[in-house]
Amino acid sequence: MSKVYDDMMNGEIYWPGDEKLMKQQLDCMEKLYDYNATRPHEWEKRQKLLKEMLAEVGEDCYIEPPLHANWGGHHLHLGKQVYANYNLTAVDDGEIFIGDYTMIGPNVTLATPNHPLAPELREKGYQYNLPIRIGKNVWLGAGVIVVPGVTIGDNTVIGAGSVVTRDIPAGVLAFGVPCRVQRELGERDWEFYHKGRRVPQELLKYRRPGKETQA
């Protein structure tokens, strides 16, 4: 790999207009266009393309087309059984890590690139990238935006329309603009799943002994 690619992946400021870098990026995007052209019953074809496109993909992952990714998913790492609804935008100039069982609502944006505040550097197109890390069993609601460098802990829920500008710990409900922790997930989340609607008794078998604070 070239020095400019190394800078891109290591959080250093760089110029994305480098000719070799741009060719590498365009090559990575070719299979993304194939993926977005697949038909609903072409499950096996989609799985094959994901394995070719993405940096890592675990078992039984599903991404509803269209998927939008600056590098065609080349820097996108998925654990197992990750689900993403329509119009996931993974601005993967830097690395994006998504843990097992995580669910992503429609129109979510995960953006790793940033630009310097100095106007003269922005005018020249310079940027830098910071990785995004999303834990296991996270739920990102519809329209969530996650900005560069953010980490979201395991089992956390991010409410629809939130803009996540800082790290969010594990096992909490967080929402807002900017996104803030509202409360921990725990006992009452096993009593009611929505307002006054009780969790059916037969589902309580899935509760993890000794981990009541994690829904």
JSON list of N, CA, C and O in Angstrom, two decimals, residues 162-163 166 168 173-183:
[
{"chain": "A", "resi": 162, "resn": "SER", "atom": "N", "xyz": [-31.17, 10.31, 16.21]},
{"chain": "A", "resi": 162, "resn": "SER", "atom": "CA", "xyz": [-30.11, 10.83, 17.08]},
{"chain": "A", "resi": 162, "resn": "SER", "atom": "C", "xyz": [-28.84, 11.13, 16.29]},
{"chain": "A", "resi": 162, "resn": "SER", "atom": "O", "xyz": [-28.55, 10.48, 15.27]},
{"chain": "A", "resi": 163, "resn": "VAL", "atom": "N", "xyz": [-28.08, 12.09, 16.78]},
{"chain": "A", "resi": 163, "resn": "VAL", "atom": "CA", "xyz": [-26.76, 12.40, 16.23]},
{"chain": "A", "resi": 163, "resn": "VAL", "atom": "C", "xyz": [-25.74, 12.09, 17.31]},
{"chain": "A", "resi": 163, "resn": "VAL", "atom": "O", "xyz": [-25.67, 12.78, 18.34]},
{"chain": "A", "resi": 166, "resn": "ARG", "atom": "N", "xyz": [-20.43, 11.62, 20.63]},
{"chain": "A", "resi": 166, "resn": "ARG", "atom": "CA", "xyz": [-19.48, 11.20, 21.67]},
{"chain": "A", "resi": 166, "resn": "ARG", "atom": "C", "xyz": [-19.72, 9.72, 21.98]},
{"chain": "A", "resi": 166, "resn": "ARG", "atom": "O", "xyz": [-20.76, 9.16, 21.62]},
{"chain": "A", "resi": 168, "resn": "ILE", "atom": "N", "xyz": [-20.80, 6.33, 23.69]},
{"chain": "A", "resi": 168, "resn": "ILE", "atom": "CA", "xyz": [-21.96, 5.95, 24.48]},
{"chain": "A", "resi": 168, "resn": "ILE", "atom": "C", "xyz": [-21.63, 4.61, 25.15]},
{"chain": "A", "resi": 168, "resn": "ILE", "atom": "O", "xyz": [-21.18, 3.68, 24.48]},
{"chain": "A", "resi": 173, "resn": "LEU", "atom": "N", "xyz": [-30.10, 3.22, 27.12]},
{"chain": "A", "resi": 173, "resn": "LEU", "atom": "CA", "xyz": [-30.92, 3.86, 26.11]},
{"chain": "A", "resi": 173, "resn": "LEU", "atom": "C", "xyz": [-30.43, 5.29, 25.98]},
{"chain": "A", "resi": 173, "resn": "LEU", "atom": "O", "xyz": [-30.32, 6.02, 26.97]},
{"chain": "A", "resi": 174, "resn": "ALA", "atom": "N", "xyz": [-30.11, 5.69, 24.74]},
{"chain": "A", "resi": 174, "resn": "ALA", "atom": "CA", "xyz": [-29.62, 7.04, 24.50]},
{"chain": "A", "resi": 174, "resn": "ALA", "atom": "C", "xyz": [-30.30, 7.61, 23.26]},
{"chain": "A", "resi": 174, "resn": "ALA", "atom": "O", "xyz": [-30.54, 6.88, 22.30]},
{"chain": "A", "resi": 175, "resn": "PHE", "atom": "N", "xyz": [-30.61, 8.89, 23.29]},
{"chain": "A", "resi": 175, "resn": "PHE", "atom": "CA", "xyz": [-31.18, 9.53, 22.11]},
{"chain": "A", "resi": 175, "resn": "PHE", "atom": "C", "xyz": [-31.02, 11.03, 22.23]},
{"chain": "A", "resi": 175, "resn": "PHE", "atom": "O", "xyz": [-30.68, 11.56, 23.29]},
{"chain": "A", "resi": 176, "resn": "GLY", "atom": "N", "xyz": [-31.29, 11.71, 21.11]},
{"chain": "A", "resi": 176, "resn": "GLY", "atom": "CA", "xyz": [-31.26, 13.16, 21.10]},
{"chain": "A", "resi": 176, "resn": "GLY", "atom": "C", "xyz": [-30.23, 13.73, 20.14]},
{"chain": "A", "resi": 176, "resn": "GLY", "atom": "O", "xyz": [-29.46, 13.01, 19.51]},
{"chain": "A", "resi": 177, "resn": "VAL", "atom": "N", "xyz": [-30.27, 15.07, 20.02]},
{"chain": "A", "resi": 177, "resn": "VAL", "atom": "CA", "xyz": [-29.33, 15.81, 19.17]},
{"chain": "A", "resi": 177, "resn": "VAL", "atom": "C", "xyz": [-28.73, 16.92, 20.02]},
{"chain": "A", "resi": 177, "resn": "VAL", "atom": "O", "xyz": [-29.38, 17.94, 20.27]},
{"chain": "A", "resi": 178, "resn": "PRO", "atom": "N", "xyz": [-27.50, 16.75, 20.52]},
{"chain": "A", "resi": 178, "resn": "PRO", "atom": "CA", "xyz": [-26.68, 15.54, 20.37]},
{"chain": "A", "resi": 178, "resn": "PRO", "atom": "C", "xyz": [-27.20, 14.40, 21.25]},
{"chain": "A", "resi": 178, "resn": "PRO", "atom": "O", "xyz": [-27.93, 14.63, 22.21]},
{"chain": "A", "resi": 179, "resn": "CYS", "atom": "N", "xyz": [-26.79, 13.19, 20.91]},
{"chain": "A", "resi": 179, "resn": "CYS", "atom": "CA", "xyz": [-27.25, 11.99, 21.62]},
{"chain": "A", "resi": 179, "resn": "CYS", "atom": "C", "xyz": [-26.71, 11.98, 23.05]},
{"chain": "A", "resi": 179, "resn": "CYS", "atom": "O", "xyz": [-25.52, 12.20, 23.27]},
{"chain": "A", "resi": 180, "resn": "ARG", "atom": "N", "xyz": [-27.61, 11.71, 24.01]},
{"chain": "A", "resi": 180, "resn": "ARG", "atom": "CA", "xyz": [-27.22, 11.64, 25.42]},
{"chain": "A", "resi": 180, "resn": "ARG", "atom": "C", "xyz": [-27.85, 10.40, 26.06]},
{"chain": "A", "resi": 180, "resn": "ARG", "atom": "O", "xyz": [-28.94, 9.97, 25.67]},
{"chain": "A", "resi": 181, "resn": "VAL", "atom": "N", "xyz": [-27.18, 9.86, 27.05]},
{"chain": "A", "resi": 181, "resn": "VAL", "atom": "CA", "xyz": [-27.72, 8.72, 27.79]},
{"chain": "A", "resi": 181, "resn": "VAL", "atom": "C", "xyz": [-28.95, 9.16, 28.56]},
{"chain": "A", "resi": 181, "resn": "VAL", "atom": "O", "xyz": [-28.91, 10.16, 29.30]},
{"chain": "A", "resi": 182, "resn": "GLN", "atom": "N", "xyz": [-30.06, 8.40, 28.40]},
{"chain": "A", "resi": 182, "resn": "GLN", "atom": "CA", "xyz": [-31.30, 8.70, 29.12]},
{"chain": "A", "resi": 182, "resn": "GLN", "atom": "C", "xyz": [-31.45, 7.84, 30.37]},
{"chain": "A", "resi": 182, "resn": "GLN", "atom": "O", "xyz": [-31.90, 8.33, 31.40]},
{"chain": "A", "resi": 183, "resn": "ARG", "atom": "N", "xyz": [-31.10, 6.56, 30.25]},
{"chain": "A", "resi": 183, "resn": "ARG", "atom": "CA", "xyz": [-31.18, 5.66, 31.39]},
{"chain": "A", "resi": 183, "resn": "ARG", "atom": "C", "xyz": [-30.49, 4.35, 31.05]},
{"chain": "A", "resi": 183, "resn": "ARG", "atom": "O", "xyz": [-30.21, 4.06, 29.89]}
]
